[in-house]
């Protein structure tokens, strides 16, 4: 579809969804009336700037079903956020929502090169988290064979990868590294398995981490992006070019805004990602603030797809660490660690406040061949080396603490890279 054709479709769908929520969701009707905005005022996608934003707080304040637009009799599935503070985010799906979700997920897999001949292991968590079932339905919709491995029992999973000739896997990047480590302990190499495609998402990761995973597992790793509030995994996906993630913008209309002024930013400028669901029936959202920081690009992708692309997520506007007035993202630290050959791709950031001064400690694992407790001077030199690299990137001093390989806590879900002890005081 050409850009002009898609914008016309987006305009029609935006007008339709605004009418739908205005008449079915009291929260949006009140918001729009307070702004003196009515459905007939929204004629094209350019009019989207007239609409109110939606935040995570709005979802929690309207817990459990205050933002649900479809009647309960039409809701065929409910998912919920995995957050640990406040009310969870409850998301209801109609049968049409599930069909669209499956189709969009199949688009992602097709872009990665998955075919009906693949055997695909879904190692995201099944349950209230959208990752497992979202990827599962997409694989089935495409016609490939799905293995609902979920998380946990990693050694059994690796045995299945080996014995069943599994060719694709969907999981978090950190779990993919955990799989690679466990394989090495079991004496299984990348040449012993048939993995060729990895669909990785649910947490930020860097290009260096992609190369690490690809080298260890012998596959091609692709980024997939989604969030339960909008749909789940499938909102955007990389193609074989790996130069940005195509957004399924016929269903999810993207914007980039300045998180401070809330003004819409042009293509190419970095800001906060905002989505409006154009076709969702269960819980449609207008201008939902994801808090993810990225930029949008519109170019002629060699793959032939014309959808707008989003660049890699560099962090979150609400999870961003501010240390001594400096903005710090875990992805920056990860990039430095993975560019240094002595260190494993496992780390943890700990932020403390002593008096009025913030302090950053980076715990990182050292590869076995470099961890020599008989040579303390060498270990200290490696600490200083990493501290120097981090300071040049972060513009603040971080204290590095080295740990033996395999000693930092592992996660089979989203990796917890940051412990901010300041918020506990």
Coordinates of C-alpha atoms in Angstrom, one line a residue:
X1 CA 0.0 0.0 0.0
X2 CA 1.3 3.4 -0.9
X3 CA 1.8 6.0 1.9
X4 CA -1.1 8.2 0.6
X5 CA -3.4 5.2 0.4
X6 CA -2.5 4.1 4.0
X7 CA -3.0 7.6 5.4
X8 CA -6.4 7.7 3.9
X9 CA -7.2 4.4 5.5
X10 CA -5.8 5.6 8.8
X11 CA -8.0 8.7 8.7
X12 CA -11.1 6.6 8.2
X13 CA -10.2 4.2 10.9
X14 CA -9.2 7.0 13.3
X15 CA -12.6 8.7 12.8
X16 CA -14.3 5.3 13.4
X17 CA -12.4 4.5 16.6
X18 CA -13.0 8.0 18.0
X19 CA -16.7 7.6 17.4
X20 CA -16.5 4.2 19.0
X21 CA -14.8 5.2 22.2
X22 CA -16.8 8.4 22.5
X23 CA -20.0 6.5 22.7
X24 CA -18.7 3.4 24.6
X25 CA -16.1 4.7 27.1
X26 CA -17.3 7.4 29.6
X27 CA -13.6 8.2 30.4
X28 CA -12.9 9.3 26.8
X29 CA -16.3 11.0 26.4
X30 CA -15.7 13.2 29.4
X31 CA -12.1 13.9 28.4
X32 CA -13.2 15.0 24.9
X33 CA -16.1 17.1 26.2
X34 CA -13.7 18.9 28.6
X35 CA -11.5 19.7 25.6
X36 CA -14.6 20.7 23.5
X37 CA -13.7 18.0 21.0
X38 CA -16.2 15.8 19.3
X39 CA -15.9 12.8 16.9
X40 CA -16.8 14.9 13.8
X41 CA -13.8 17.1 14.5
X42 CA -11.5 14.2 13.6
X43 CA -11.5 13.9 9.8
X44 CA -7.9 12.9 9.0
X45 CA -4.9 11.5 10.8
X46 CA -3.5 15.1 11.1
X47 CA -6.4 15.8 13.5
X48 CA -5.0 13.3 16.0
X49 CA -3.2 16.1 17.8
X50 CA -6.6 17.4 19.0
X51 CA -7.2 14.2 21.0
X52 CA -6.3 13.6 24.6
X53 CA -3.4 11.5 25.7
X54 CA -3.8 8.3 27.7
X55 CA -1.4 7.2 30.4
X56 CA -0.6 4.1 32.5
X57 CA -2.2 6.0 35.4
X58 CA -5.4 6.4 33.5
X59 CA -5.6 2.6 33.0
X60 CA -4.9 1.9 36.7
X61 CA -7.4 4.6 37.8
X62 CA -10.1 2.9 35.7
X63 CA -9.3 -0.6 37.0
X64 CA -10.5 -3.1 36.1
X65 CA -12.9 -2.5 33.2
X66 CA -13.4 1.3 33.1
X67 CA -11.7 1.6 29.6
X68 CA -13.3 -1.4 28.1
X69 CA -15.4 -0.5 25.1
X70 CA -16.9 -3.8 24.1
X71 CA -19.6 -5.4 26.2
X72 CA -18.5 -8.2 28.5
X73 CA -20.3 -10.8 26.3
X74 CA -17.9 -10.1 23.4
X75 CA -14.7 -10.4 25.4
X76 CA -13.1 -13.7 24.7
X77 CA -9.7 -13.3 26.5
X78 CA -8.2 -11.1 29.2
X79 CA -4.5 -10.3 29.7
X80 CA -2.9 -8.2 32.4
X81 CA 0.3 -6.3 32.9
X82 CA 3.1 -7.8 34.9
X83 CA 3.7 -4.6 36.9
X84 CA 4.4 -4.9 40.6
X85 CA 3.1 -1.5 41.8
X86 CA -0.5 -0.2 41.8
X87 CA -3.4 -1.9 40.1
X88 CA -2.5 -4.2 37.2
X89 CA -3.5 -3.2 33.7
X90 CA -6.4 -5.3 32.5
X91 CA -6.8 -5.7 28.8
X92 CA -9.8 -7.4 27.2
X93 CA -9.8 -8.8 23.7
X94 CA -12.7 -9.6 21.3
X95 CA -12.6 -12.4 18.8
X96 CA -11.7 -9.8 16.1
X97 CA -8.9 -8.5 18.3
X98 CA -7.4 -11.9 18.5
X99 CA -7.6 -12.4 14.8
X100 CA -5.9 -9.1 14.1
X101 CA -3.2 -9.9 16.7
X102 CA -2.5 -13.2 15.1
X103 CA -2.3 -11.7 11.6
X104 CA 0.1 -9.0 12.7
X105 CA 2.3 -11.5 14.5
X106 CA 2.4 -13.6 11.4
X107 CA 3.6 -10.5 9.5
X108 CA 6.5 -10.2 11.9
X109 CA 7.5 -13.9 11.6
X110 CA 7.2 -13.7 7.8
X111 CA 9.6 -10.7 7.8
X112 CA 12.1 -12.8 9.8
X113 CA 11.9 -15.6 7.2
X114 CA 9.7 -18.0 9.1
X115 CA 7.8 -20.4 6.8
X116 CA 5.3 -23.3 7.2
X117 CA 8.3 -25.7 7.3
X118 CA 9.7 -24.2 10.5
X119 CA 9.4 -25.6 14.0
X120 CA 9.1 -22.7 16.3
X121 CA 9.6 -22.7 20.1
X122 CA 7.8 -20.0 22.1
X123 CA 9.8 -19.4 25.2
X124 CA 8.0 -16.3 26.4
X125 CA 5.9 -16.8 29.5
X126 CA 2.4 -18.1 29.0
X127 CA -0.4 -16.7 31.1
X128 CA -1.5 -13.1 31.8
X129 CA 1.7 -11.8 30.1
X130 CA 0.9 -11.4 26.4
X131 CA 4.2 -12.7 25.0
X132 CA 3.5 -16.4 25.1
X133 CA 0.1 -16.6 23.6
X134 CA 0.7 -13.7 21.2
X135 CA 3.7 -15.4 19.6
X136 CA 1.9 -18.8 19.8
X137 CA -1.1 -17.7 17.8
X138 CA 1.1 -16.0 15.2
X139 CA 3.1 -19.1 14.6
X140 CA 0.0 -21.2 14.2
X141 CA -1.6 -18.6 11.9
X142 CA 1.4 -18.7 9.7
X143 CA 1.2 -22.5 9.5
X144 CA 4.5 -23.3 11.2
X145 CA 4.7 -25.9 14.0
X146 CA 4.6 -24.3 17.5
X147 CA 6.4 -25.7 20.6
X148 CA 4.8 -24.0 23.6
X149 CA 8.0 -24.3 25.7
X150 CA 7.3 -21.2 27.9
X151 CA 10.0 -20.4 30.5
X152 CA 11.7 -22.6 33.0
X153 CA 13.3 -26.0 32.8
X154 CA 16.0 -24.7 30.5
X155 CA 17.9 -28.0 30.1
X156 CA 14.7 -29.8 29.0
X157 CA 14.1 -27.0 26.5
X158 CA 17.6 -27.4 25.0
X159 CA 17.0 -31.1 24.7
X160 CA 13.8 -30.4 22.7
X161 CA 15.7 -27.8 20.5
X162 CA 18.2 -30.6 19.8
X163 CA 15.9 -33.6 19.4
X164 CA 13.0 -32.0 17.6
X165 CA 15.1 -30.0 15.2
X166 CA 13.6 -26.7 16.3
X167 CA 14.5 -24.0 13.8
X168 CA 13.1 -20.8 15.5
X169 CA 12.7 -19.4 18.9
X170 CA 10.8 -16.5 20.5
X171 CA 12.1 -15.3 23.9
X172 CA 13.7 -12.4 25.6
X173 CA 17.3 -11.6 24.6
X174 CA 18.6 -12.3 28.2
X175 CA 16.9 -15.7 28.1
X176 CA 18.6 -16.4 24.8
X177 CA 21.9 -15.8 26.4
X178 CA 20.9 -18.0 29.3
X179 CA 20.1 -20.8 26.8
X180 CA 23.5 -20.4 25.2
X181 CA 25.3 -20.6 28.6
X182 CA 23.3 -23.7 29.6
X183 CA 24.0 -25.3 26.2
X184 CA 27.7 -24.8 26.8
X185 CA 27.5 -26.5 30.2
X186 CA 25.7 -29.4 28.6
X187 CA 28.3 -29.8 26.0
X188 CA 26.0 -28.8 23.1
X189 CA 27.4 -26.5 20.4
X190 CA 25.6 -24.3 17.8
X191 CA 26.6 -26.9 15.2
X192 CA 24.6 -29.6 17.1
X193 CA 21.3 -27.7 16.7
X194 CA 19.2 -26.3 13.8
X195 CA 18.2 -22.9 15.2
X196 CA 18.2 -20.3 12.4
X197 CA 15.8 -17.6 13.5
X198 CA 15.3 -15.8 16.8
X199 CA 12.4 -13.4 17.6
X200 CA 13.6 -11.4 20.6
X201 CA 11.8 -8.7 22.5
X202 CA 10.1 -7.7 25.8
X203 CA 13.2 -5.9 27.0
X204 CA 15.7 -3.4 25.5
X205 CA 18.8 -4.9 23.9
X206 CA 21.7 -3.6 21.9
X207 CA 23.4 -4.4 18.6
X208 CA 26.3 -5.8 20.5
X209 CA 24.0 -8.2 22.4
X210 CA 22.4 -9.3 19.0
X211 CA 25.9 -10.2 17.7
X212 CA 26.6 -12.1 21.0
X213 CA 23.4 -14.1 20.7
X214 CA 23.9 -14.8 17.0
X215 CA 27.4 -16.0 17.5
X216 CA 26.5 -18.3 20.4
X217 CA 23.4 -19.8 19.0
X218 CA 24.2 -19.7 15.3
X219 CA 21.0 -18.0 14.3
X220 CA 19.8 -14.6 12.9
X221 CA 18.2 -12.5 15.6
X222 CA 15.4 -10.1 14.9
X223 CA 13.8 -7.5 17.2
X224 CA 10.1 -7.6 17.9
X225 CA 8.2 -4.9 19.8
X226 CA 4.9 -4.7 21.5
X227 CA 3.1 -3.9 24.7
X228 CA 0.0 -5.4 26.2
X229 CA -1.9 -2.1 26.4
X230 CA -1.8 -1.7 22.7
X231 CA -2.0 -5.4 21.7
X232 CA 1.0 -7.5 22.6
X233 CA 4.0 -8.6 20.6
X234 CA 3.5 -7.7 16.9
X235 CA 3.2 -3.9 17.0
X236 CA 6.5 -3.5 15.1
X237 CA 9.2 -5.9 13.7
X238 CA 12.5 -5.9 11.9
X239 CA 12.8 -7.2 8.3
X240 CA 15.9 -8.8 6.9
X241 CA 17.5 -5.4 6.5
X242 CA 17.7 -4.8 10.3
X243 CA 17.6 -1.0 9.9
X244 CA 14.6 -0.2 12.0
X245 CA 11.4 -1.9 12.9
X246 CA 8.3 -1.6 10.6
X247 CA 5.2 -0.6 12.5
X248 CA 1.9 -2.3 11.7
X249 CA 0.5 1.2 11.3
X250 CA -2.7 0.2 9.6
X251 CA -3.7 -1.0 13.1
X252 CA -1.5 1.0 15.4
X253 CA -0.9 4.7 14.5
X254 CA 2.5 6.0 15.9
X255 CA 3.6 9.4 17.0
X256 CA 6.7 10.8 18.6
X257 CA 6.2 13.6 21.2
X258 CA 8.4 15.7 23.4
X259 CA 7.8 14.1 26.8
X260 CA 8.0 17.5 28.5
X261 CA 6.0 19.7 26.2
X262 CA 3.8 16.9 24.7
X263 CA 4.3 18.5 21.3
X264 CA 4.4 16.2 18.3
X265 CA 7.9 15.8 16.8
X266 CA 8.8 15.2 13.1
X267 CA 10.3 12.1 11.7
X268 CA 13.9 11.6 12.7
X269 CA 13.7 13.4 16.1
X270 CA 14.0 11.3 19.2
X271 CA 11.2 11.5 21.8
X272 CA 8.5 9.4 23.5
X273 CA 6.6 6.9 21.4
X274 CA 2.8 7.2 21.4
X275 CA 0.2 4.8 19.9
X276 CA -3.4 5.0 18.9
X277 CA -5.2 1.7 18.2
X278 CA -7.1 2.0 15.0
X279 CA -9.0 -1.3 14.9
X280 CA -9.1 -2.6 18.4
X281 CA -12.6 -3.4 19.9
X282 CA -12.0 -4.7 23.4
X283 CA -10.0 -1.8 24.9
X284 CA -9.0 0.8 22.2
X285 CA -6.7 3.5 23.4
X286 CA -6.2 7.1 22.1
X287 CA -2.7 8.5 22.1
X288 CA -1.3 6.1 24.6
X289 CA 2.1 7.3 26.1
X290 CA 4.4 4.2 26.0
X291 CA 7.3 6.1 27.8
X292 CA 9.6 4.3 25.3
X293 CA 12.2 6.7 23.8
X294 CA 12.8 6.2 20.0
X295 CA 12.3 8.0 16.7
X296 CA 10.3 7.3 13.5
X297 CA 11.8 7.1 10.1
X298 CA 10.1 7.0 6.7
X299 CA 12.4 5.7 3.9
X300 CA 12.5 3.3 1.0
X301 CA 13.3 0.1 2.7
X302 CA 15.1 -2.4 0.4
X303 CA 12.6 -5.1 1.7
X304 CA 9.8 -3.3 -0.2
X305 CA 7.6 -2.6 2.9
X306 CA 6.3 1.0 3.0
X307 CA 5.4 1.2 6.7
X308 CA 7.0 3.8 8.9
X309 CA 9.8 2.4 11.0
X310 CA 10.9 3.0 14.6
X311 CA 14.5 3.0 15.6
X312 CA 15.8 0.9 18.5
X313 CA 14.4 1.8 21.9
X314 CA 17.2 3.7 23.7
X315 CA 15.4 3.8 27.1
X316 CA 12.3 4.9 28.8
X317 CA 11.4 8.4 29.9
X318 CA 10.1 7.1 33.2
X319 CA 12.8 4.4 33.9
X320 CA 15.7 6.7 32.9
X321 CA 18.2 7.1 35.7
X322 CA 19.3 10.6 36.6
X323 CA 22.6 10.4 38.4
X324 CA 24.2 13.7 39.4
X325 CA 22.1 15.5 36.8
X326 CA 23.1 13.1 34.0
X327 CA 20.6 10.9 32.1
X328 CA 21.8 7.3 32.2
X329 CA 20.2 4.4 30.3
X330 CA 21.1 0.7 31.0
X331 CA 21.5 0.2 27.3
X332 CA 24.4 2.5 27.3
X333 CA 26.2 0.5 30.0
X334 CA 25.4 -2.8 28.1
X335 CA 26.8 -1.4 24.9
X336 CA 30.1 -0.6 26.6
X337 CA 30.3 -4.0 28.4
X338 CA 29.6 -6.0 25.2
X339 CA 32.2 -4.0 23.2
X340 CA 34.9 -5.2 25.7
X341 CA 36.1 -8.8 25.1
X342 CA 36.9 -9.7 28.7
X343 CA 33.3 -9.3 30.0
X344 CA 30.2 -11.5 29.9
X345 CA 26.9 -9.9 28.8
X346 CA 25.5 -10.0 32.3
X347 CA 25.5 -7.0 34.5
X348 CA 23.6 -5.1 37.2
X349 CA 23.4 -1.4 38.0
X350 CA 23.1 -0.4 41.6
X351 CA 22.4 3.3 42.4
X352 CA 22.8 4.5 46.0
X353 CA 22.8 7.9 47.7
X354 CA 25.4 8.7 50.3
X355 CA 24.7 12.0 51.9
X356 CA 23.6 14.2 49.0
X357 CA 25.7 12.4 46.4
X358 CA 24.4 9.7 44.0
X359 CA 26.8 6.7 43.4
X360 CA 26.6 4.2 40.5
X361 CA 28.0 0.7 40.9
X362 CA 28.2 -1.7 38.0
X363 CA 28.4 -5.4 38.8
X364 CA 29.6 -7.3 35.8
X365 CA 30.8 -10.9 35.1
X366 CA 34.3 -11.6 33.9
X367 CA 34.8 -14.4 31.4
X368 CA 36.5 -17.5 33.0
X369 CA 39.8 -17.1 31.1
X370 CA 40.3 -13.6 32.5
X371 CA 39.2 -14.2 36.1
X372 CA 42.5 -15.0 37.9
X373 CA 42.2 -14.5 41.6
X374 CA 46.0 -15.0 41.9
X375 CA 46.6 -11.8 40.0
X376 CA 44.7 -9.1 41.8
X377 CA 46.6 -6.4 39.9
X378 CA 45.1 -7.8 36.6
X379 CA 41.6 -7.7 38.1
X380 CA 42.0 -4.2 39.3
X381 CA 43.3 -3.1 35.9
X382 CA 40.2 -4.6 34.3
X383 CA 38.0 -2.7 36.7
X384 CA 39.8 0.5 35.9
X385 CA 39.6 -0.2 32.2
X386 CA 35.8 -0.6 32.3
X387 CA 35.4 2.4 34.6
X388 CA 37.3 4.5 32.1
X389 CA 35.2 3.4 29.1
X390 CA 31.9 3.9 31.1
X391 CA 33.0 7.4 32.1
X392 CA 33.7 8.4 28.5
X393 CA 30.2 7.3 27.5
X394 CA 28.1 8.2 30.6
X395 CA 30.0 11.4 31.6
X396 CA 30.0 10.2 35.2
X397 CA 32.2 7.9 37.3
X398 CA 30.9 4.4 37.9
X399 CA 32.5 2.0 40.3
X400 CA 33.0 -1.4 38.7
X401 CA 32.8 -4.7 40.6
X402 CA 33.9 -7.9 38.9
X403 CA 32.3 -11.2 39.5
X404 CA 33.0 -14.8 38.3
X405 CA 31.1 -16.0 35.3
X406 CA 27.6 -17.3 36.1
X407 CA 27.3 -15.7 39.6
X408 CA 25.0 -12.8 38.9
X409 CA 21.3 -13.6 39.2
X410 CA 19.7 -14.9 36.0
X411 CA 16.2 -14.3 34.8
X412 CA 14.0 -16.5 32.5
X413 CA 11.7 -13.5 31.9
X414 CA 12.7 -9.8 31.7
X415 CA 16.1 -9.2 33.1
X416 CA 16.3 -6.9 36.1
X417 CA 19.3 -4.8 35.3
X418 CA 18.7 -1.8 37.7
X419 CA 18.4 -1.6 41.5
X420 CA 17.8 2.0 42.5
X421 CA 18.1 2.1 46.3
X422 CA 17.3 5.8 46.3
X423 CA 13.6 5.2 45.9
X424 CA 13.5 3.0 49.0
X425 CA 14.5 5.8 51.4

